[in-house]
């Protein structure tokens, strides 16, 4: 399936890698622009950009995905579906309407619980004992689209948000590949 991948953080890397491993044609990767980081304020690539470079994929870093030039770029790529994992920008309706199979999101919670930012941290902070990952089709709301697949996992009593994120990222990657297979059939 021809895909465009939109993502930025470390959490998104396993999903990008899984799409490539599964044989999908990742036409391009969109990630946040390079930013100064650390005390030296050296420009740093996002983890997704580093992975895309390693995988030999085309990379685009628009300041705002809602701008006309970014929408035109995405339209020209003619993706059957787009995949979003922690991209860091709200996806506008003009982009949502481009992919015939929709824009699929890997969300690190059991939606509808913990919509929005920091779902892993909120689950740990609130003492949840179970969490998981959800694939959903993006709509104009914030994590309000149709839920496609869900996978649950317990949260260990001493597990940190960082440790949980490291477990959920590959779970989300597997669930997304399963979701794409379901949409293809």
Short mmCIF file of N, CA, C and O in Angstrom, two decimals, residues 32-46 61 63:
data_model
loop_
_atom_site.label_atom_id
_atom_site.label_comp_id
_atom_site.label_asym_id
_atom_site.label_seq_id
_atom_site.Cartn_x
_atom_site.Cartn_y
_atom_site.Cartn_z
N UNK A 32 8.73 16.96 12.12
CA UNK A 32 8.91 18.35 12.53
C UNK A 32 10.27 18.87 12.07
O UNK A 32 11.23 18.11 11.96
N UNK A 33 10.36 20.18 11.80
CA UNK A 33 11.64 20.76 11.40
C UNK A 33 12.72 20.53 12.46
O UNK A 33 12.43 20.42 13.65
N UNK A 34 13.98 20.47 11.98
CA UNK A 34 15.11 20.34 12.90
C UNK A 34 15.11 21.53 13.85
O UNK A 34 14.79 22.65 13.46
N UNK A 35 15.48 21.27 15.12
CA UNK A 35 15.45 22.33 16.13
C UNK A 35 16.74 22.31 16.95
O UNK A 35 17.32 21.25 17.16
N UNK A 36 17.13 23.47 17.47
CA UNK A 36 18.27 23.50 18.38
C UNK A 36 17.94 22.72 19.65
O UNK A 36 16.80 22.74 20.12
N UNK A 37 18.95 22.02 20.18
CA UNK A 37 18.71 21.17 21.34
C UNK A 37 19.91 21.21 22.26
O UNK A 37 21.05 21.31 21.81
N UNK A 38 19.65 21.08 23.54
CA UNK A 38 20.72 20.98 24.53
C UNK A 38 21.36 22.32 24.84
O UNK A 38 20.98 23.36 24.34
N UNK A 39 22.37 22.25 25.71
CA UNK A 39 23.03 23.48 26.14
C UNK A 39 23.78 24.17 25.00
O UNK A 39 23.86 25.38 24.96
N UNK A 40 24.32 23.40 24.08
CA UNK A 40 25.03 23.97 22.95
C UNK A 40 24.12 24.48 21.85
O UNK A 40 24.57 25.08 20.89
N UNK A 41 22.80 24.20 21.99
CA UNK A 41 21.80 24.61 21.00
C UNK A 41 22.18 24.17 19.58
O UNK A 41 21.99 24.88 18.61
N UNK A 42 22.72 22.96 19.49
CA UNK A 42 23.03 22.40 18.17
C UNK A 42 21.75 21.87 17.55
O UNK A 42 20.90 21.30 18.22
N UNK A 43 21.67 22.03 16.25
CA UNK A 43 20.48 21.57 15.52
C UNK A 43 20.45 20.04 15.59
O UNK A 43 21.45 19.37 15.31
N UNK A 44 19.28 19.51 15.97
CA UNK A 44 19.12 18.06 16.12
C UNK A 44 17.99 17.57 15.22
O UNK A 44 16.98 18.26 15.05
N UNK A 45 18.18 16.40 14.65
CA UNK A 45 17.13 15.75 13.87
C UNK A 45 16.16 15.04 14.82
O UNK A 45 16.56 14.56 15.87
N UNK A 46 14.91 14.94 14.39
CA UNK A 46 13.95 14.15 15.16
C UNK A 46 14.32 12.67 15.04
O UNK A 46 14.96 12.26 14.06
N UNK A 61 9.88 18.43 5.86
CA UNK A 61 9.74 19.02 7.19
C UNK A 61 9.03 20.37 7.12
O UNK A 61 9.60 21.40 7.45
N UNK A 63 6.95 23.61 8.05
CA UNK A 63 6.70 24.32 9.31
C UNK A 63 5.27 24.04 9.80
O UNK A 63 5.06 23.82 10.98
#
